[in-house]
Coordinates of C-alpha atoms in Angstrom, one line a residue:
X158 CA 26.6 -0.2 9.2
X159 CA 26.0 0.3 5.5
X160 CA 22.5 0.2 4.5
X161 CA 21.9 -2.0 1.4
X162 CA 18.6 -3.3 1.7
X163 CA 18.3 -7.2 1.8
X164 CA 17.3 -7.1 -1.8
X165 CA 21.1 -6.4 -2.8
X166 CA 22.0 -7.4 -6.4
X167 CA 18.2 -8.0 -7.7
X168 CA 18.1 -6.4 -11.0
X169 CA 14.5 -5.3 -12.0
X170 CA 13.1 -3.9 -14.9
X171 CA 9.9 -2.1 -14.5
X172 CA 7.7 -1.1 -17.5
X173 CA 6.9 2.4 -16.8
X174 CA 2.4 2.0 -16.4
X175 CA 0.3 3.7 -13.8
X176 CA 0.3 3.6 -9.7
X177 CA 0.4 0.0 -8.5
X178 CA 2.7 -1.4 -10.5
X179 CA 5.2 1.6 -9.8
X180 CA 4.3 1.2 -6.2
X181 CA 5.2 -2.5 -6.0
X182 CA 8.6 -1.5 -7.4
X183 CA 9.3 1.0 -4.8
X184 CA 9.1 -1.2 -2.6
X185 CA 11.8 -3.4 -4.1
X186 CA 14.0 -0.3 -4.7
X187 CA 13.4 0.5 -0.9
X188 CA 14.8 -2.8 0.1
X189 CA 17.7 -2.0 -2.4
X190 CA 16.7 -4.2 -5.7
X191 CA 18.3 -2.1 -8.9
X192 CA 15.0 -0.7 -10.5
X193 CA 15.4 0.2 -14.2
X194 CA 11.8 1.6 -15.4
X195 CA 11.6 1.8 -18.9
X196 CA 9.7 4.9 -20.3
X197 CA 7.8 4.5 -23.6
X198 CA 9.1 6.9 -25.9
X199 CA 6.6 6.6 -28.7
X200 CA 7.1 8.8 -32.2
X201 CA 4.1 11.5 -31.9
X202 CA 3.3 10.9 -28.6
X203 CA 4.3 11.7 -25.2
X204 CA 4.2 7.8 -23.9
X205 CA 3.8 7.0 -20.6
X206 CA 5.8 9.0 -18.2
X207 CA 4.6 8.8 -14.5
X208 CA 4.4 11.7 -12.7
X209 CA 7.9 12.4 -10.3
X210 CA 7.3 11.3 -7.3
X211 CA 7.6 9.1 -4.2
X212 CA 7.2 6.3 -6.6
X213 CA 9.8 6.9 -8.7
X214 CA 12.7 6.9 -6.0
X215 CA 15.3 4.5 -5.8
X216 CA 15.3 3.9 -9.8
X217 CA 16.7 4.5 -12.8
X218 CA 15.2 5.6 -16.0
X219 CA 15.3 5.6 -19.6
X220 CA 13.2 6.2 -22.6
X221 CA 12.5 3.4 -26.0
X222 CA 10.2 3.0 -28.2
X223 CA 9.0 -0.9 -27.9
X224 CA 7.9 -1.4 -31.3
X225 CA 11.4 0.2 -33.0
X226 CA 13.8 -3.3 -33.7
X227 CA 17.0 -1.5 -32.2
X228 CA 14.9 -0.5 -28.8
X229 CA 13.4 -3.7 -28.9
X230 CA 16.4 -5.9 -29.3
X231 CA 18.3 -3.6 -26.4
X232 CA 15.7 -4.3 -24.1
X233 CA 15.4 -7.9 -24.5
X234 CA 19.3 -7.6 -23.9
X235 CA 18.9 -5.4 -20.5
X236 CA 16.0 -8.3 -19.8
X237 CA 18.3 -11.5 -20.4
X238 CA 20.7 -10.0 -17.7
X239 CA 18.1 -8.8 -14.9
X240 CA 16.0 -11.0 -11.7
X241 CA 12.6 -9.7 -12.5
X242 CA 10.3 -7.8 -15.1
X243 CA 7.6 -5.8 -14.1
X244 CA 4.5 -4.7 -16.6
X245 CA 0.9 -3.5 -15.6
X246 CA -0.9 -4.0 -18.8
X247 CA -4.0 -5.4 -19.7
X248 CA -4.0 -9.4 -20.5
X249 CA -2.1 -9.9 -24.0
X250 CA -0.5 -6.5 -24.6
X251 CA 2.9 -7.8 -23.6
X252 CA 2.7 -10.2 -26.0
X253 CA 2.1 -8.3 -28.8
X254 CA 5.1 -6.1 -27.7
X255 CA 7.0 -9.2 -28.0
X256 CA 7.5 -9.1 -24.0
X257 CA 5.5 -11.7 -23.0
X258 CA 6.9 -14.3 -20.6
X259 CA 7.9 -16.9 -23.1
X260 CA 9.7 -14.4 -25.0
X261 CA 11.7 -13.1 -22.1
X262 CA 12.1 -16.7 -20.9
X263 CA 13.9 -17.8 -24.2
X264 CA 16.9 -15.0 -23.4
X265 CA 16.7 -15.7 -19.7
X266 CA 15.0 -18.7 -18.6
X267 CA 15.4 -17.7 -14.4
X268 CA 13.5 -14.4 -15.2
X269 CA 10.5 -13.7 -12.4
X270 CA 7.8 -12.3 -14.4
X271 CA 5.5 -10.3 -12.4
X272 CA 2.1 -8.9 -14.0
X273 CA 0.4 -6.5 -12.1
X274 CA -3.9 -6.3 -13.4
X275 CA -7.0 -5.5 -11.7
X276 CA -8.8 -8.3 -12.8
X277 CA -5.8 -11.2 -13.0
X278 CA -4.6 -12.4 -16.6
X279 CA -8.3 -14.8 -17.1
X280 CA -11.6 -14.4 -16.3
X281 CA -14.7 -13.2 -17.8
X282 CA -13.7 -9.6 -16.6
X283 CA -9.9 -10.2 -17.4
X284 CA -10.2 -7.7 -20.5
X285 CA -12.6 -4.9 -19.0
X286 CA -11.2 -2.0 -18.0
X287 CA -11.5 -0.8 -13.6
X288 CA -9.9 1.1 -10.9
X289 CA -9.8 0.5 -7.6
X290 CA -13.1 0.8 -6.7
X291 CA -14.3 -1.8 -8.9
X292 CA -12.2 -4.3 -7.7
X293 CA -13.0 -3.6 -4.1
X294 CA -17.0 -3.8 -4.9
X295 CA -16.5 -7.5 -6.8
X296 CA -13.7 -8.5 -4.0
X297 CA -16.6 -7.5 -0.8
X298 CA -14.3 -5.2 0.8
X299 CA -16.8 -2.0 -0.5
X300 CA -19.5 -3.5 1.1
X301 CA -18.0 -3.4 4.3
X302 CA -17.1 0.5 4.5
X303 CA -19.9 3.0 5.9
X304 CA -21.9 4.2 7.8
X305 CA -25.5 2.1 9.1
X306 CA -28.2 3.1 6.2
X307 CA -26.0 5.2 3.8
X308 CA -24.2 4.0 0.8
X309 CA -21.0 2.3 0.8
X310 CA -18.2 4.7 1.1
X311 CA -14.4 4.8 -0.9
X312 CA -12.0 4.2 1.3
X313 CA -9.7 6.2 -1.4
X314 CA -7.7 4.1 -3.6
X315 CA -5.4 2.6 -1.5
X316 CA -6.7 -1.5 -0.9
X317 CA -7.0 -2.7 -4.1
X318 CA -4.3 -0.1 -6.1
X319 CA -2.0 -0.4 -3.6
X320 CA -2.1 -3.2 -0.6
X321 CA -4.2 -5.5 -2.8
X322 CA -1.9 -4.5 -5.6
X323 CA 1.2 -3.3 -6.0
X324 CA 2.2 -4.4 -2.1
X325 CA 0.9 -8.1 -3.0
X326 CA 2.9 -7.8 -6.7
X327 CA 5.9 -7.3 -4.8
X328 CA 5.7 -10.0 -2.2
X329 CA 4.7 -12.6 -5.0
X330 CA 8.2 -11.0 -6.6
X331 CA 10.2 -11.9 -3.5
X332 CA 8.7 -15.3 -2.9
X333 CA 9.2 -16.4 -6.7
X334 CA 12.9 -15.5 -5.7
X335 CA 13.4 -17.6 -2.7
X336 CA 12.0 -20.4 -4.6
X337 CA 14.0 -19.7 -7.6
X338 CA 17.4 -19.7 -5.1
X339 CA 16.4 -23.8 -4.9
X340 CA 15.1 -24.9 -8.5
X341 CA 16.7 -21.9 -10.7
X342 CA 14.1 -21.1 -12.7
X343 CA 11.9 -18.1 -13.1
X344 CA 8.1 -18.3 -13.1
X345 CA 5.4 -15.8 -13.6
X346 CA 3.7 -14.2 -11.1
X347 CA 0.2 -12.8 -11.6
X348 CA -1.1 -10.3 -9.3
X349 CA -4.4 -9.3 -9.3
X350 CA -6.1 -6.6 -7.7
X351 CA -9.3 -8.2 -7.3
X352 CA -6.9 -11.4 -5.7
X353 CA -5.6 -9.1 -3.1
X354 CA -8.1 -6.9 -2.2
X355 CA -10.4 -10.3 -1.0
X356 CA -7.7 -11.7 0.6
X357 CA -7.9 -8.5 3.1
X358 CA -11.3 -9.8 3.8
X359 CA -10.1 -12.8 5.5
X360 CA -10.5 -11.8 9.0
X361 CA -13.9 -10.9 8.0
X362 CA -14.9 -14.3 6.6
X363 CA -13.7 -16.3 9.8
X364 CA -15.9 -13.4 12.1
X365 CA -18.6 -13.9 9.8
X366 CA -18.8 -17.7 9.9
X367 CA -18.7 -17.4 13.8
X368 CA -21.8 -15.1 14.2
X369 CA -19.4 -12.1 14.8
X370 CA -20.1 -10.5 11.7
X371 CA -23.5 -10.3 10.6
X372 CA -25.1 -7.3 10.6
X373 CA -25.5 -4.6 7.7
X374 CA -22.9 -2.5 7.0
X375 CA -22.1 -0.1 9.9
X376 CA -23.9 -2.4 12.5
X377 CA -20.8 -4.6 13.4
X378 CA -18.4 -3.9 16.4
X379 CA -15.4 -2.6 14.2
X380 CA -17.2 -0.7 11.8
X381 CA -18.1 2.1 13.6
X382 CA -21.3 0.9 15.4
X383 CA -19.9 0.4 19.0
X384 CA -19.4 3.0 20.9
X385 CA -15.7 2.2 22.0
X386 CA -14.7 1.9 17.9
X387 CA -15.5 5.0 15.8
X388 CA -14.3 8.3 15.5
X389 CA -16.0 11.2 17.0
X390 CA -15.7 15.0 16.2
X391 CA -13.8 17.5 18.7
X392 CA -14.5 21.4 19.5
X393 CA -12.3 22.3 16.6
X394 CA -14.3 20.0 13.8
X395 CA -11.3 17.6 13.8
X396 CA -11.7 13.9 14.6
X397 CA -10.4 11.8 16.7
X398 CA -10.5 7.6 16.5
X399 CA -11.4 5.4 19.3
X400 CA -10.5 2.0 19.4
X401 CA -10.4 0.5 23.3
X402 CA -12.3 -3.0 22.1
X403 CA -10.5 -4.1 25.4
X404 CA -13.0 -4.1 28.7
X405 CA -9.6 -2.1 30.9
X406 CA -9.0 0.4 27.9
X407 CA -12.4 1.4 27.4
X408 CA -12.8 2.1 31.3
X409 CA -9.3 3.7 30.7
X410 CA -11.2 6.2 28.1
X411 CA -13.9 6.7 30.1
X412 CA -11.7 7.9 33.1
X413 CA -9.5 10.2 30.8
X414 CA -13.3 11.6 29.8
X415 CA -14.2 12.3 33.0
X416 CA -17.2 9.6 32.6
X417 CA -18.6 7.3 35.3
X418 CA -18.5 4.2 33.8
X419 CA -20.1 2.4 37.1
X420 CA -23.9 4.7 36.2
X421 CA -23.9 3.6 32.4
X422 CA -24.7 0.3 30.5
X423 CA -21.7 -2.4 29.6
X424 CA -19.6 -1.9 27.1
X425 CA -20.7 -4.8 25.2
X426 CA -24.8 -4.2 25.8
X427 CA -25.3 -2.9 22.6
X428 CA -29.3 -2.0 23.7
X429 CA -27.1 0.9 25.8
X430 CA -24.5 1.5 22.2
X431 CA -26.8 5.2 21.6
X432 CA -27.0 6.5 25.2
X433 CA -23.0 5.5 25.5
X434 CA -22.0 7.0 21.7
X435 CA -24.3 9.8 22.6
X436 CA -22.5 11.0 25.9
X437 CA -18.8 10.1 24.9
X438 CA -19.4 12.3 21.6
X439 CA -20.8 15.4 23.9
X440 CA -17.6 14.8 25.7
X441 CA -15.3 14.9 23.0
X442 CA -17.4 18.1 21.8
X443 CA -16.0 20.3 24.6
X444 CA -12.1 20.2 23.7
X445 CA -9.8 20.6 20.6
X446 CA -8.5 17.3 18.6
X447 CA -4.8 18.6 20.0
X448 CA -6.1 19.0 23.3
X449 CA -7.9 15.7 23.4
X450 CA -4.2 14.4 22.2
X451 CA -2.1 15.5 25.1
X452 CA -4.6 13.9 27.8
X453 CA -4.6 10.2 25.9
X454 CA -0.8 10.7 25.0
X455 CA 0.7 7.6 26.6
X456 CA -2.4 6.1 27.8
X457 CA -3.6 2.7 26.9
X458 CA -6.8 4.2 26.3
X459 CA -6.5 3.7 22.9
X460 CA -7.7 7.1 21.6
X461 CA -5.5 9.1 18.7
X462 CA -6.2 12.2 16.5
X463 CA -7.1 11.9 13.3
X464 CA -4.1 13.2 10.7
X465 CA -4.3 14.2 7.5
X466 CA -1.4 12.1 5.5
X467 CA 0.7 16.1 5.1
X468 CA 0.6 16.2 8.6
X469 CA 1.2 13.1 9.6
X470 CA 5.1 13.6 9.9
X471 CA 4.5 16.2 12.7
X472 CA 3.9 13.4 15.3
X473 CA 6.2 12.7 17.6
X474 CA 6.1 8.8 17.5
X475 CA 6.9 9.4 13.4
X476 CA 10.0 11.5 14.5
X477 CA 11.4 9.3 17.0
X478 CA 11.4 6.8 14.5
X479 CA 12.3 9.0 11.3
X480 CA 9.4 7.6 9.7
X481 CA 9.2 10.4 6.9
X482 CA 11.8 11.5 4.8
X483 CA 12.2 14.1 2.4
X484 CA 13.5 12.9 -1.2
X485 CA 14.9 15.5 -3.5
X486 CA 12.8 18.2 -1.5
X487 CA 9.3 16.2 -1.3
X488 CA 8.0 14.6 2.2
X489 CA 7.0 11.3 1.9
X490 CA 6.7 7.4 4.0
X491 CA 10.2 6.0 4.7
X492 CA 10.7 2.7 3.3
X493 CA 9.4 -0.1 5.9
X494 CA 9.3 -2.7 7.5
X495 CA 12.5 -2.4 8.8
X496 CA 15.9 -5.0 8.7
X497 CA 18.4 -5.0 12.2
X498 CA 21.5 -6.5 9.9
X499 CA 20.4 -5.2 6.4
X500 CA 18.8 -1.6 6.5
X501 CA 17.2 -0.5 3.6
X502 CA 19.4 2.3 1.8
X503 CA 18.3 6.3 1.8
X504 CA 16.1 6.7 -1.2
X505 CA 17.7 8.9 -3.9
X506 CA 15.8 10.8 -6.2
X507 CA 14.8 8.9 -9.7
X508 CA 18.3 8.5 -11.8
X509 CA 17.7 9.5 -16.0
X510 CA 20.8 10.9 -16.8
X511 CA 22.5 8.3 -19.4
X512 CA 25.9 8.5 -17.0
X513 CA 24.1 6.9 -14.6
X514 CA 22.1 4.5 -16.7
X515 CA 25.1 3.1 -18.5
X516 CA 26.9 2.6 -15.1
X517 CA 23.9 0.7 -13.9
X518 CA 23.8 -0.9 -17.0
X519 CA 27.5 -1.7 -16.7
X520 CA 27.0 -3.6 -13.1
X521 CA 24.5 -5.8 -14.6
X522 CA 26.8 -7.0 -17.5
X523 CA 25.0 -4.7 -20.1
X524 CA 28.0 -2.5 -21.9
X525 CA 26.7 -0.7 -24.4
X526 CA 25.0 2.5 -23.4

């Protein structure tokens, strides 16, 4: 079977920005769109260039200078002839590029327009500058992650950059095509940050209404105040992450421990929650993370060891299922989720060479190199 992706034929051009927006079109490239990023190449300056990296796989590169007339006239060309645009700037700056989505529509009226902000393109705070944790603190997900009486904690900068970002940008992309397949024209599609990363609250919101989720931060079942969800340090000073919510997994833990669960309060007593954390981290206390690993391996005790994202690719579940691969010599995620009649192609390392620009170029109707 040849692997194409079941994004075949979408031609994309990305304005080269910062991580979500690159993200989002990784994604597409992984499920086999044609990504062309365009670099700014800016007299005196270096312009934005990304980083190489896992985000750049999959794509095609090339420099201009978006305020020169010839670079500026060629990419409104490449744009009449692709699916989708892609830009991460702030509300406005498009525009004064001459990029904005009515002048891309004129040349190309189907085009999917996808802008990627923190904030969203209105709003009192649609102009301010952020990162991730900004948008995380305004969207309640923040709020959420911690321990009981200490400050809210980063979770990194992966909800709102990434899952709230560039993940949500490139669904919004994909559904603006299917409904494009039935009216034929292109829309614009404005991702916000902020948007996604309170959408991930959802599940939160319906626990909350029902009484479920009520107490401070670090109080509630699943966020690390129960005894049977949290993770808990081994001999070796790694961790270890417990989460048998389930009344037959937690006994299952408990057995694997070596505890009798028939001489200590119920699971869900949460009066007994500080004898039962107490003894179950003790127990965890005595062994190695590894060694804690090979007695819960294939147990429904839900227990797993901690990774660190460069280990990660060590498991054995990830090899089995090849979920790591190595891209011109750097490990990284394999693309996912995963298509039985349309696999997504092997990722090949970012393509800048002007051979191989022109021929892309050349496939999507654009001949002049």
């Amino acid at each position: 079977m040849t692997a194409v992706g079941p994004l075949r034929g979408v031609k994309v051009v990305e304005l080269a920005g910062l991580a979500p927006a690159p993200f989002g079109c990784m994604v597409l490239a992984d499920l086999g769109a044609e990504v062309l990023r365009i670099d700014r190449r800016t007299p005196g300056s270096g312009g934005i260039v990304p980083p190489p990296g896992p985000l750049d796989r999959g794509k095609h590169a090339v420099a201009m200078d978006l305020k020169d007339p010839e670079d500026h006239a060629r990419l409104l060309e490449i744009c009449s002839a692709a699916d989708v645009f892609v830009e991460g700037f702030r509300p406005g700056v498009a525009e004064r590029l001459g990029l904005g989505p009515e002048d891309l529509a004129r040349g190309n009226p189907g085009l999917i327009y996808g802008r990627l902000t923190g904030w969203g393109q209105s709003g009192p705070l649609a102009s301010t500058a952020g990162h991730d944790i900004n948008y995380i603190a305004v969207a309640g997900v923040l709020d959420l992650v911690g321990r009981s009486g200490q400050a809210p904690v980063p979770p990194a900068n992966v909800v709102a950059d990434f899952a709230g970002g560039g993940m949500l940008l490139a669904l919004g992309v994909v559904a603006a095509l299917h409904e494009r397949s039935t009216s034929g024209r292109g829309q614009v599609v404005d991702a916000a940050m902020v948007d996604g990363a309170a959408l991930y609250t959802a599940f939160m919101h319906g626990m909350h209404a029902q009484g479920l989720w009520n107490e401070p931060r670090g109080e509630n079942t699943l966020d690390g105040a129960a005894p049977f969800y949290d993770t808990y340090e081994c001999a070796d000073g790694r961790y270890v992450a417990v989460g048998c919510v389930e009344l037959p997994f937690y006994k299952e833990m408990l057995t694997l421990l070596g505890i009798d669960g028939d001489a200590l309060p119920f699971q869900l007593d949460r009066t007994g929650w500080p004898e039962l954390k107490a003894l179950i981290a003790d127990t965890f206390l005595e062994r190695s993370r590894d060694e804690w690993a090979e007695v819960f391996a294939n147990s429904d005790a839900c227990v797993s060891p901690v990774l660190s994202p460069w280990e990660a690719h060590e498991h054995a579940h990830h090899r089995s299922r090849d979920a790591f691969i190595d891209v011109d010599g750097l490990r990284q995620p394999a693309p996912a989720p995963r298509f039985s009649r349309t696999p997504a192609p092997v990722p090949q390392p970012l393509a800048t060479g002007s051979d191989a620009v022109s021929d892309l170029l050349q496939r999507w109707g654009v001949c002049r190199s």
